[in-house]
Coordinates of C-alpha atoms in Angstrom, one line a residue:
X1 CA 42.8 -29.0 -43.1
X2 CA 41.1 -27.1 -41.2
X3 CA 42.8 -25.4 -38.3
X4 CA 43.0 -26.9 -34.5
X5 CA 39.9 -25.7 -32.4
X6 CA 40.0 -25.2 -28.4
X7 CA 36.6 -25.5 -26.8
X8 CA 34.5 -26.0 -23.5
X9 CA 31.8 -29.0 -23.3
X10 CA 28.8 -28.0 -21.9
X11 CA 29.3 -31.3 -19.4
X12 CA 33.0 -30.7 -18.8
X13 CA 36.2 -28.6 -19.7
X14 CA 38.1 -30.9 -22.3
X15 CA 40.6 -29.5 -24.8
X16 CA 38.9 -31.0 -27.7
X17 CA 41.2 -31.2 -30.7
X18 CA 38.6 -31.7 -33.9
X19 CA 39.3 -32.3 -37.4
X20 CA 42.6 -33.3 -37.5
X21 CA 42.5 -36.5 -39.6
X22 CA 39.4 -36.0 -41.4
X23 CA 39.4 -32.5 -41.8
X24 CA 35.5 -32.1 -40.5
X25 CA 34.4 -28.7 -38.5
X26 CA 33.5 -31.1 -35.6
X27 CA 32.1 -28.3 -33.2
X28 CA 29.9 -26.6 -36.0
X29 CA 28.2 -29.8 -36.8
X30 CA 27.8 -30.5 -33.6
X31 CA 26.2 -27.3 -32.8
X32 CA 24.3 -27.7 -35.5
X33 CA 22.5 -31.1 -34.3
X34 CA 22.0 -29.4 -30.6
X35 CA 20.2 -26.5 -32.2
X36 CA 17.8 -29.0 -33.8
X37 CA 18.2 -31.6 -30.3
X38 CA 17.2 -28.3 -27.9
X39 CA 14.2 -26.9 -29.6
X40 CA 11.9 -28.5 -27.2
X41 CA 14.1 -26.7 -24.3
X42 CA 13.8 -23.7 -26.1
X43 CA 9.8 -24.7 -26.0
X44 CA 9.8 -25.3 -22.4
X45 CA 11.9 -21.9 -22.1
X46 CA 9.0 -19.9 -23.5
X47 CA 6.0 -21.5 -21.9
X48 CA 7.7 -20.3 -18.5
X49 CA 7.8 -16.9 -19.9
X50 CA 4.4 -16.9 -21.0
X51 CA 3.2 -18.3 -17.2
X52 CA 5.6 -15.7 -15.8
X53 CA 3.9 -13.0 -17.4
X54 CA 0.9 -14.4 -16.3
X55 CA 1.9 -14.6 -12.9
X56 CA 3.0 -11.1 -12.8
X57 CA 0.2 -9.5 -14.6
X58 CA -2.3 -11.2 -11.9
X59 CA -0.1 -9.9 -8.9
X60 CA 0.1 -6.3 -10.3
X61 CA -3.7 -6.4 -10.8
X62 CA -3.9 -7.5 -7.3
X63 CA -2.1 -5.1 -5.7
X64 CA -4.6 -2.7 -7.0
X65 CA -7.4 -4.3 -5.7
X66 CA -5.7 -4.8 -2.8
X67 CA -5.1 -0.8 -2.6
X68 CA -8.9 -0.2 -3.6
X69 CA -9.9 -3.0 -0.6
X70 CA -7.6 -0.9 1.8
X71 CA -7.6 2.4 0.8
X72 CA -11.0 3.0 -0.4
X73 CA -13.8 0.7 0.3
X74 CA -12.9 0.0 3.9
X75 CA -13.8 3.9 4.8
X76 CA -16.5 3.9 2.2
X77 CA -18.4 0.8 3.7
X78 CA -18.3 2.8 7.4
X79 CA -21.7 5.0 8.2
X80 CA -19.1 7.4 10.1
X81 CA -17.7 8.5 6.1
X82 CA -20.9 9.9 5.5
X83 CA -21.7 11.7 8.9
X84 CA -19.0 14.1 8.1
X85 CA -20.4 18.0 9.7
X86 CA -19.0 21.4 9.6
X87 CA -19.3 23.8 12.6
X88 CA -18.8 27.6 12.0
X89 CA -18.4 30.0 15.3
X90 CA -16.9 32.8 16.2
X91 CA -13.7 31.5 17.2
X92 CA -12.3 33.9 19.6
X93 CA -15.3 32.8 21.5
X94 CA -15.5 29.0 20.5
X95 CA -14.0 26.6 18.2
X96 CA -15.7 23.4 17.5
X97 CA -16.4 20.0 15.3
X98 CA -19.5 18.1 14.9
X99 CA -19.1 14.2 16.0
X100 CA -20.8 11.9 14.3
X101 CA -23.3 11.9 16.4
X102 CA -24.4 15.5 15.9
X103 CA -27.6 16.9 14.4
X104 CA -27.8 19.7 12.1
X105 CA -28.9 22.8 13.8
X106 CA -28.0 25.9 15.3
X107 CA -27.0 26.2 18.5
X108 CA -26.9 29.1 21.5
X109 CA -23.6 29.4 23.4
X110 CA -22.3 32.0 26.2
X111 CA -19.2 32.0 27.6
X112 CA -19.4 32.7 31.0
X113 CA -15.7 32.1 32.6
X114 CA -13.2 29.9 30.9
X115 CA -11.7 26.9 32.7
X116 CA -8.5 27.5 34.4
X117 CA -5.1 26.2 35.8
X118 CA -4.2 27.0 39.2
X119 CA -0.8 29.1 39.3
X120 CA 1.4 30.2 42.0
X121 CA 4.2 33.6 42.2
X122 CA 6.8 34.7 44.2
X123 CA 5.8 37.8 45.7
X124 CA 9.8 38.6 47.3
X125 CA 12.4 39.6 45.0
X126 CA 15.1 36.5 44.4
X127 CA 18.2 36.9 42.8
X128 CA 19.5 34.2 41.1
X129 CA 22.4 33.4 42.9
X130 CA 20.7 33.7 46.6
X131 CA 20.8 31.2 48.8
X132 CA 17.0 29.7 49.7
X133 CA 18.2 27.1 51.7
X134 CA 20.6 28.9 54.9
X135 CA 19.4 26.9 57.9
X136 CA 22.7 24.5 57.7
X137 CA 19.9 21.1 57.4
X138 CA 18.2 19.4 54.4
X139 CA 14.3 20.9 53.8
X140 CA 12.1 18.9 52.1
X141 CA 8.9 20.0 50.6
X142 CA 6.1 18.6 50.0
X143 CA 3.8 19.1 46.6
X144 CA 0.6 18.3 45.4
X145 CA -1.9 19.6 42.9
X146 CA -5.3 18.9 44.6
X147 CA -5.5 15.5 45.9
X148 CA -3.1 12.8 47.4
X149 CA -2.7 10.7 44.1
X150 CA -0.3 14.0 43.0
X151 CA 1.9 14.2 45.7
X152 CA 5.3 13.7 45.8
X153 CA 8.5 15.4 47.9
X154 CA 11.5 17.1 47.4
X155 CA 14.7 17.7 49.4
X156 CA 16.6 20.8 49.0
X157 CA 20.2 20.8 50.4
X158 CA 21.4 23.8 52.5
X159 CA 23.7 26.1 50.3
X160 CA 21.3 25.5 47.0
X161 CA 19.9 28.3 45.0
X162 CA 16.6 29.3 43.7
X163 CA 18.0 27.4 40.3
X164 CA 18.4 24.5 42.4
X165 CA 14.6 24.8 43.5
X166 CA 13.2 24.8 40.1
X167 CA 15.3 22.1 39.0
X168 CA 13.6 19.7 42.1
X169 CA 10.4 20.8 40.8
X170 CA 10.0 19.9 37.6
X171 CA 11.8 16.8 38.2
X172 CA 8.7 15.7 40.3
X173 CA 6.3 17.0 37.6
X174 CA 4.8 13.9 35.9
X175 CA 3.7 13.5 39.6
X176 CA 2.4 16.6 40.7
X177 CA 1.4 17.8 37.1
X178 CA 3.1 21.5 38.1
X179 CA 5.9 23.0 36.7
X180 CA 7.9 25.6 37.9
X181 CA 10.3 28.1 36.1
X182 CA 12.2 31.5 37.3
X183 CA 12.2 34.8 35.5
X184 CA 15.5 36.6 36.2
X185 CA 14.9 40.1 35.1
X186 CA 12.1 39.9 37.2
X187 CA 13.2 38.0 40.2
X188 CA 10.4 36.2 40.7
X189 CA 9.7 32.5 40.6
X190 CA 6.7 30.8 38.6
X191 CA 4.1 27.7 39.3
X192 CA 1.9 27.0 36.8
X193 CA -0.7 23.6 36.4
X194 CA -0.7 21.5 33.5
X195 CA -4.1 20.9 34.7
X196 CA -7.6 23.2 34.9
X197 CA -10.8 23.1 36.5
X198 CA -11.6 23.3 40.1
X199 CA -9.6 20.9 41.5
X200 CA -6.2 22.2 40.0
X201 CA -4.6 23.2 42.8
X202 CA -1.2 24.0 44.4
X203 CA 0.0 22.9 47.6
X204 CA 3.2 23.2 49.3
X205 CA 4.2 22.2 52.6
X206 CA 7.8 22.5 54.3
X207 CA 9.4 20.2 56.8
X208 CA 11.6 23.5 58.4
X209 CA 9.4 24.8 61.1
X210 CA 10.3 28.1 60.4
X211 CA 9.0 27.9 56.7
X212 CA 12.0 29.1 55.6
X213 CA 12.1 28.6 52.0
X214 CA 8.2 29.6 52.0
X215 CA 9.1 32.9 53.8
X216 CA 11.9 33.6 51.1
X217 CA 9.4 33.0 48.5
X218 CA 6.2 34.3 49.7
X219 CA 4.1 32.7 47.3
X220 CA 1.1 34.1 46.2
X221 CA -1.3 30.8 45.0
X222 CA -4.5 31.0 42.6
X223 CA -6.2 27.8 42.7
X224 CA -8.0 26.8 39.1
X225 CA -11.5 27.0 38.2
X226 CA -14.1 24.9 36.3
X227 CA -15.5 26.7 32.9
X228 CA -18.9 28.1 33.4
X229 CA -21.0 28.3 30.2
X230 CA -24.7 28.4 28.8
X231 CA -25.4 25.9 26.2
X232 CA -29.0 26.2 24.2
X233 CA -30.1 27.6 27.8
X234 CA -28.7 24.8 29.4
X235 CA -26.3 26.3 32.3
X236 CA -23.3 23.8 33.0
X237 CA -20.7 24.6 35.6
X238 CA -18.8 21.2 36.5
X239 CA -16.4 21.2 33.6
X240 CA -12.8 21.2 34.5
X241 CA -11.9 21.7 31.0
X242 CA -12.5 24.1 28.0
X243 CA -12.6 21.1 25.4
X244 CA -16.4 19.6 26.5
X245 CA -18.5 17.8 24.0
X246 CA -22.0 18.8 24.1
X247 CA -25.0 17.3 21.8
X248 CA -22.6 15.6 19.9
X249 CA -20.5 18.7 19.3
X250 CA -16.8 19.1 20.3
X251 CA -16.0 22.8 21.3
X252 CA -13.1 24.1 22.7
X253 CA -13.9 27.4 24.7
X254 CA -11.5 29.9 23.6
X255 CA -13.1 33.4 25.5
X256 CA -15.9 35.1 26.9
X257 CA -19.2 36.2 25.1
X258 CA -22.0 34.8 23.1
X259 CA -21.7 33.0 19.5
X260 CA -23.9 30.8 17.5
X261 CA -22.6 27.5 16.3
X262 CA -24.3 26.2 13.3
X263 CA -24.1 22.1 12.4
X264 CA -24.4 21.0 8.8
X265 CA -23.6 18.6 6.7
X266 CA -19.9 18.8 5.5
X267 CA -21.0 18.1 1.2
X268 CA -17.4 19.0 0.3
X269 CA -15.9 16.5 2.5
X270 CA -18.5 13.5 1.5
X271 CA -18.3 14.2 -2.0
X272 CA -14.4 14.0 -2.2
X273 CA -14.8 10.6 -0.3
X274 CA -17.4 9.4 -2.9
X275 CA -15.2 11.3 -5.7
X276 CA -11.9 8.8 -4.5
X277 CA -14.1 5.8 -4.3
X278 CA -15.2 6.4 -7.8
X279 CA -11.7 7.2 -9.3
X280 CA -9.9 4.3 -7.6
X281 CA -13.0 1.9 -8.7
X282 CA -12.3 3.7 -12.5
X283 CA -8.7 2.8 -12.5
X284 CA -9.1 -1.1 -11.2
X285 CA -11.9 -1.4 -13.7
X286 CA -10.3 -0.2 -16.4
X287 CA -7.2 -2.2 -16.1
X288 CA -9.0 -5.5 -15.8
X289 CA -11.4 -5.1 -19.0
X290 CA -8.1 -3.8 -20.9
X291 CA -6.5 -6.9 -19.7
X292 CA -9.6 -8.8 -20.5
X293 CA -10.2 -7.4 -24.0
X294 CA -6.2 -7.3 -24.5
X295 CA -5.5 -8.9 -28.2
X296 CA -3.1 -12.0 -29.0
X297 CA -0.8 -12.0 -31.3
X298 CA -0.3 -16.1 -32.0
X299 CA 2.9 -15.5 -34.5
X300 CA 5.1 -14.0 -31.7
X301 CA 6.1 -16.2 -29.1
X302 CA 8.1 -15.3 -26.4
X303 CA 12.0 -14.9 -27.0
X304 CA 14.1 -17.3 -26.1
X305 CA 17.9 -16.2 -24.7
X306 CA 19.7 -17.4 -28.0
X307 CA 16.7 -15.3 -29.8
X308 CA 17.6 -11.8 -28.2
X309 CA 21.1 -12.4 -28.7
X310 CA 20.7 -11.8 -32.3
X311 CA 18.1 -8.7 -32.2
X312 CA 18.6 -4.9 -30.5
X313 CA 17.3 -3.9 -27.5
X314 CA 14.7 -2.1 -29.5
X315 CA 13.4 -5.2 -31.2
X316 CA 13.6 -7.4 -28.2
X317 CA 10.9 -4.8 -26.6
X318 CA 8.6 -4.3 -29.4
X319 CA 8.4 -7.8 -29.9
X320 CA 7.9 -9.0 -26.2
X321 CA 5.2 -6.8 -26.2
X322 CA 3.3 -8.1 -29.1
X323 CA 4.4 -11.7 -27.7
X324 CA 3.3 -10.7 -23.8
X325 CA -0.3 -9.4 -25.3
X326 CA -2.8 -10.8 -24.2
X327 CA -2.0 -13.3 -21.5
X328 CA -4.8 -12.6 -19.4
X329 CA -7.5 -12.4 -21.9
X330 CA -10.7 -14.4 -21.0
X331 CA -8.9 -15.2 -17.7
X332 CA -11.5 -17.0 -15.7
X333 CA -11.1 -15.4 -12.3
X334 CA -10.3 -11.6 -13.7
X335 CA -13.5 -12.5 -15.6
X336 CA -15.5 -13.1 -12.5
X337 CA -14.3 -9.9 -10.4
X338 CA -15.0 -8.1 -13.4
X339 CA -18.8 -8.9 -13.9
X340 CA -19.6 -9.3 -10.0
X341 CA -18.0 -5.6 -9.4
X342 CA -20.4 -4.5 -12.0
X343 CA -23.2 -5.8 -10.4
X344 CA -22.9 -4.5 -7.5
X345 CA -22.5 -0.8 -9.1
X346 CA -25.5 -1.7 -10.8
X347 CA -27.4 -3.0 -8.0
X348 CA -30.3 -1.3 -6.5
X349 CA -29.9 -0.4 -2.2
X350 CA -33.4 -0.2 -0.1
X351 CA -32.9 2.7 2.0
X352 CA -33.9 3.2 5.3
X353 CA -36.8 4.8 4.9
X354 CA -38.1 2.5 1.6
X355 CA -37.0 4.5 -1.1
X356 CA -34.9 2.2 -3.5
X357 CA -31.6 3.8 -4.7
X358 CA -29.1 3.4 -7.1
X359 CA -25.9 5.2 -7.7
X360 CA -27.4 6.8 -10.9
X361 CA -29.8 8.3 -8.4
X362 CA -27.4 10.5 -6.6
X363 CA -25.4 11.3 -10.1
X364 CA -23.1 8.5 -10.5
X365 CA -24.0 6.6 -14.0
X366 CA -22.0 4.1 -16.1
X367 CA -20.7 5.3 -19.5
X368 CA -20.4 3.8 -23.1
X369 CA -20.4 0.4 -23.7
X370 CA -17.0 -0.2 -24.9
X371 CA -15.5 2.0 -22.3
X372 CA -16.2 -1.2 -20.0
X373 CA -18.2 -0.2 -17.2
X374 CA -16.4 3.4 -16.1
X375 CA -18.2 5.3 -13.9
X376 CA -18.8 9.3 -14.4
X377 CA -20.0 12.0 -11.8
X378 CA -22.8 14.6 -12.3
X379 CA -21.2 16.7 -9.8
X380 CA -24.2 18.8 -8.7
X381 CA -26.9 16.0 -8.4
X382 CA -24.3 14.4 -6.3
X383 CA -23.7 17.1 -3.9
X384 CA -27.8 18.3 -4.0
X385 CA -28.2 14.4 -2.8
X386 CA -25.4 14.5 -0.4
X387 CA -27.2 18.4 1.1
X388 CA -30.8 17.1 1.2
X389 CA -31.0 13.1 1.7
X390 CA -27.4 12.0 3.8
X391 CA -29.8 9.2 5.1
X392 CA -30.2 7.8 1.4
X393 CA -26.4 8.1 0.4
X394 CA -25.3 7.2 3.2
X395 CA -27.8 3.8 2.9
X396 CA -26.6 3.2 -0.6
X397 CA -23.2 2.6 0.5
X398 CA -23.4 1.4 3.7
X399 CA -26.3 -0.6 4.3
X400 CA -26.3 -4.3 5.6
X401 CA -29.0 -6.7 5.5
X402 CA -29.1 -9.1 8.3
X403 CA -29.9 -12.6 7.1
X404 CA -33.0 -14.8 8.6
X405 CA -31.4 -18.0 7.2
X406 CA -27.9 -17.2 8.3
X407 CA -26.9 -15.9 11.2
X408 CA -23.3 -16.1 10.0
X409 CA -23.2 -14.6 6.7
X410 CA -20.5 -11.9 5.6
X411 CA -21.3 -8.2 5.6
X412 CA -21.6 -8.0 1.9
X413 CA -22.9 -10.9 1.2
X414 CA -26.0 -10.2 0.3
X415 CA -27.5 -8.5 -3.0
X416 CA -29.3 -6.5 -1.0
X417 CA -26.1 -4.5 1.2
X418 CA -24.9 -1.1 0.4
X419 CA -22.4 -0.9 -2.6
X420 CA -19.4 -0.4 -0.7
X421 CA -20.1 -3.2 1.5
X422 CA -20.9 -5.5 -1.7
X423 CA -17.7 -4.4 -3.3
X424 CA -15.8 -4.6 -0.3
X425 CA -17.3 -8.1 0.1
X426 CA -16.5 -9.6 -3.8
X427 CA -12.9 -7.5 -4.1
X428 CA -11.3 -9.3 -0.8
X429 CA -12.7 -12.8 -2.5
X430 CA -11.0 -11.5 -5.6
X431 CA -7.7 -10.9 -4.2
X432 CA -8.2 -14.4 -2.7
X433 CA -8.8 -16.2 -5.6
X434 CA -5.8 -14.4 -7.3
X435 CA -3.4 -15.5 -4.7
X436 CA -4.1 -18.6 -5.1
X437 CA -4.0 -18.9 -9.0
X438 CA -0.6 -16.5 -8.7
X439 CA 0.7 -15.9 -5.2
X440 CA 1.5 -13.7 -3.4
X441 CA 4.5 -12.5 -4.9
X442 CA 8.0 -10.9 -3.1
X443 CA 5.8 -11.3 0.1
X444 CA 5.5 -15.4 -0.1
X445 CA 8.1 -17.5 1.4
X446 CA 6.5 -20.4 -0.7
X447 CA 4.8 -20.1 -3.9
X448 CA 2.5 -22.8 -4.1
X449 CA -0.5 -21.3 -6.6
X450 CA -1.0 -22.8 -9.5
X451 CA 1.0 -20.9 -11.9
X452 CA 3.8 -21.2 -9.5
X453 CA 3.3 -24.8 -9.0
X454 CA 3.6 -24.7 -13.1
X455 CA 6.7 -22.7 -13.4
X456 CA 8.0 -24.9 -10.7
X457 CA 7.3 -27.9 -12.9
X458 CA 8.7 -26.6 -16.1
X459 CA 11.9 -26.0 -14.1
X460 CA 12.2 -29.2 -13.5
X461 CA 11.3 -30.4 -16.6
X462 CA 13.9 -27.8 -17.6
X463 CA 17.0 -29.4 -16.0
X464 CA 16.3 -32.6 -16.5
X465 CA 16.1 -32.1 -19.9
X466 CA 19.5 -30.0 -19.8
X467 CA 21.2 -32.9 -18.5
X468 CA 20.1 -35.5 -21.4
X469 CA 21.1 -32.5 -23.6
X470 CA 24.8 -32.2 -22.1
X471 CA 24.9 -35.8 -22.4
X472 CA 24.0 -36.0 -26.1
X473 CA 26.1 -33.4 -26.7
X474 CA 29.3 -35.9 -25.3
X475 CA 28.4 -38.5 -27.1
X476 CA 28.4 -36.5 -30.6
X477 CA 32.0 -35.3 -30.0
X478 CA 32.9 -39.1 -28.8
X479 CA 31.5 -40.4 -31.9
X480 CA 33.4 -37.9 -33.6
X481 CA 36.6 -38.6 -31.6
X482 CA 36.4 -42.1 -32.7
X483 CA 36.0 -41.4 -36.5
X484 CA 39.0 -39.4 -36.0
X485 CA 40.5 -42.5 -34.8
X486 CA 39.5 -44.5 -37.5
X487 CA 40.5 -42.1 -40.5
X488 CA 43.9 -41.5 -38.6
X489 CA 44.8 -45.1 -38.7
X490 CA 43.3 -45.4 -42.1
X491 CA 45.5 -42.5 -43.1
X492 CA 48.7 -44.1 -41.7
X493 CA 47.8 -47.5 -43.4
X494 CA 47.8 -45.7 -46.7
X495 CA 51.3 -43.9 -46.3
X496 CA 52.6 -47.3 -45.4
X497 CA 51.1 -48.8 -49.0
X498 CA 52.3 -46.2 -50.5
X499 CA 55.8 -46.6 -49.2
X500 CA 55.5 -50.4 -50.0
X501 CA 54.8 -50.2 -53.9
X502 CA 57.6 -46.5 -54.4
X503 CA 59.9 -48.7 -52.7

C-alpha cells in the first residue's frame, strides 16, 4: 500500500489522506488530469507573453523616436541651427559672437574708452578699530547711485567702527547697487558700482551737520563713464555698457585700440548639428527595419512557468529569444513610420531662391538596399554646401510651405516643407499612433491601448479560468474520497465473509 500523502489543494488547505483502501497514487493521477485540464491556461499564459513582448518592443521603439522628436529634429527644424557664425578678434581689444542675425563680413572697430563703474576711496588713514561715529547721536546716511530709484539710508550708532560702516553698506546693496569693503593694511575704505556707464554714480549725504563721518573718511568719488567706440566709422558714445550688440554682432569691449572682427559662417558647428541629426535618424531607422525584417520562429512558443522550471537559465534565454523573434514583424504602424520617414529623406525641398534640393545634394545619400534606408555623409560636399549656399541647407531642412487651401495645416504637413520639419511632423504622429496601440508605459496611470486592453482581457480570462480549474481539481480528489469510501467498506464486508465461512 502505498504510503500516507500530506498535501495542499490548490482551493483550500485539507490534510488529504489518499490511497488508503485502494492503494491508488490519488495526487499523481490527479495531477496528471490537471496537466491535460490546464493546457488552455498554459495557452492563454503564452499569448500574454507574446502581447507583452509586443507591448514592450513598441514602447522601447518609442522612446527612441521620442528622443529623435526631442533631442534632434526640434533644433534641426529651427532656421536659427543653421545661422550658426564665428567671430575672430583680437581679444584684448574685443571679444565677440555673431547673432543670428549677422552678416558675413569684416568689420572696423576702435576702442576709444571702455565703459566704467563709478568708485569711491578714503583718502584719511582708518584703523580698524576707530571710532567713525563719536558725536554721542545716531547718523544716518543717505546713498544712491545716480538716480532716486537707488536710494536707500543707513543709521550708524555712536561708538560703531569703520567695520560697522561697511557692514550697513552692503546691506543696502541690492538697492543702491554699491558695495563697499575696507582694506586693513592700507587703512582705507572702498566703494565700488556694480554698475557702468555714465549714470553710475555715488552719492552720499549725512544727517550730522558737521559731516562727521564724511570728514573721517574724506572720500575721494569717480563717477562712471559710458564706452566710446568707432564701429565701421560709425562713432557711438551713449553705451553704458562694454557688452553692446552692433549689426547683429555681440562684442564685449575688453581694451583700447583698433581690431578687425571678421563674421563667417560657423561650418564646424552646422555640420555636427546635421552630423547628430543623421546618426540619431541611423539608429531609429535601423532598429525599426531590424524589427520589421526580424524572423519567426513558429516552433518556439513562449515558456510557460512549469516550462522553465525544468530547463537552465541558459536554455530559458536562448529559447525566449528564438520564441520573442519577430513580434513586430510586418507591424502595421512600425510599417507606416518606416516608409513615411523614408519619404521625407527622399523628398525633394524648393529653396528659396528656386533651386530644388535634396539631401544627396549637400552629400547626404542613402546606402545599400538591404541596409534599410541608412544614411551616409560625404563629409566635404557637406561642409563645401554648408561654406558656399547656407541659404539652400538651411531651406532643405527648414522650409515651410504655407497652405492656400488650409490656413490650419501643421508645419510639416506638406510634401513640399523642409526635411526636418516633415520628419518632425510624421515622427510625433508616430509616437502617437504607438501609444495608443501600446501605451505609454511606467508613465500611464491607465493603460487603455490596445494591446493593454488585450493583456487586460487575457487576465481575466486567466482567473476565471483558474477558478473552474481549482474547482475541477476538488471534485477529482472528492470522487476519489468517495471511492475510497466505497472500497473501504467493500474491504470490511469481505473480512466479515471471511470470518463467517473460517468460523
Amino acid at each position: 500500500m502505498d504510503p500516507i500523502t500530506m498535501q495542499n489543494s490548490t482551493t483550500s488547505n485539507l490534510l488529504r489522506i489518499s490511497g488508503l483502501a485502494s492503494g491508488i497514487n490519488t495526487d499523481q493521477i490527479v495531477s496528471q488530469l490537471m496537466q491535460a485540464a490546464s493546457q488552455p491556461l498554459y495557452q492563454l499564459e503564452q499569448q500574454k507573453q507574446w502581447l507583452q513582448w509586443q507591448q514592450q518592443d513598441l514602447q522601447d521603439i518609442n522612446t527612441k523616436l521620442l528622443t529623435l522628436r526631442d533631442n534632434t529634429l526640434f533644433s534641426m527644424k529651427l532656421q536659427g541651427t543653421y545661422l550658426a557664425k564665428t567671430v575672430s578678434s583680437n581679444t584684448s581689444i574685443a571679444t565677440a559672437t555673431a547673432g543670428v542675425n549677422a552678416v558675413n563680413g569684416t568689420y572696423q572697430l576702435t576702442v576709444k574708452t571702455l565703459a566704467s563703474a563709478a568708485t569711491a576711496t578714503s583718502q584719511n588713514t582708518i584703523n580698524s578699530g576707530d571710532v567713525i561715529n563719536d558725536t554721542g547721536n545716531d547718523i544716518t546716511l543717505t546713498i544712491s547711485n545716480g538716480d532716486a530709484n537707488s536710494s536707500a539710508t543707513i543709521t550708524i550708532k555712536s561708538g560703531q567702527t569703520i567695520n560697522d560702516l561697511v557692514t550697513a553698506i552692503n546691506s543696502v546693496s541690492n538697492t543702491t547697487h554699491i558695495n563697499a569693503t575696507y582694506d586693513s593694511n592700507l587703512g582705507r575704505l572702498f566703494l565700488v558700482s556694480s554698475t557702468t556707464g555714465s549714470n553710475s554714480q555715488i552719492n552720499i549725504s549725512e544727517s550730522d551737520t558737521s559731516n562727521t563721518i564724511l570728514t573721517k573718511l574724506n572720500l575721494y568719488i569717480q563717477n562712471g563713464n559710458n564706452a566710446d567706440f568707432i564701429f565701421n566709422n560709425v562713432e557711438i558714445t551713449n553705451s553704458t555698457s562694454n557688452n553692446v550688440t552692433v549689426a547683429g554682432i555681440n562684442v564685449n569691449l575688453t581694451g583700447i585700440g583698433s581690431t578687425t572682427l571678421s563674421v563667417q559662417t560657423d561650418t564646424d558647428t552646422i555640420y555636427n548639428s546635421i552630423k547628430s541629426f543623421v546618426d540619431a535618424y541611423n539608429d531609429v531607422i535601423t532598429t525599426i527595419n531590424s524589427k520589421l525584417t526580424e524572423q519567426r520562429y513558429y516552433d518556439y512558443q513562449p515558456l510557460t512557468d512549469d516550462q522553465k522550471k525544468q530547463m537552465t537559465q541558459d536554455d530559458i534565454t536562448a529559447w525566449q529569444q528564438k520564441a520573442r523573434s519577430g513580434d513586430l514583424s510586418g507591424n502595421d504602424n512600425l510599417t507606416s513610420i518606416y516608409y513615411s520617414m523614408r519619404n521625407a529623406i527622399s523628398g525633394t525641398v524648393t529653396a528659396t531662391d528656386g533651386t530644388q534640393m535634396t539631401l544627396s545634394s549637400i552629400g547626404i545619400t542613402t546606402g545599400q538596399w538591404y541596409e534599410g534606408g541608412k544614411l551616409y555623409i560625404d563629409d566635404t560636399k557637406l561642409k563645401n554646401a554648408i561654406q558656399n549656399n547656407p541659404q539652400e541647407v538651411m531651406d532643405l531642412f527648414t522650409k515651410i510651405t504655407e497652405s492656400t487651401t488650409d490656413v490650419n495645416a501643421t508645419p510639416g504637413s506638406s510634401s513640399n516643407d523642409g526635411i526636418a520639419a516633415r520628419l518632425y511632423y510624421i515622427v510625433n504622429n508616430g509616437i502617437n499612433s504607438i501609444t495608443q496601440e501600446a501605451g505609454g508605459g511606467q508613465y500611464q496611470l491607465y493603460d487603455n491601448s490596445f494591446l493593454g486592453q488585450q493583456i487586460n482581457d487575457i487576465n481575466q480570462r486567466m482567473s476565471d479560468m483558474q477558478d473552474q480549474l481549482n474547482t475541477l481539481e476538488q471534485q477529482y480528489y472528492d470522487q476519489f474520497t468517495q471511492l475510497e469510501t466505497y472500497m473501504s467498506q467493500m474491504n470490511s464486508q469481505s473480512q466479515w465473509l471471511s470470518q463467517q465461512l473460517n468460523g
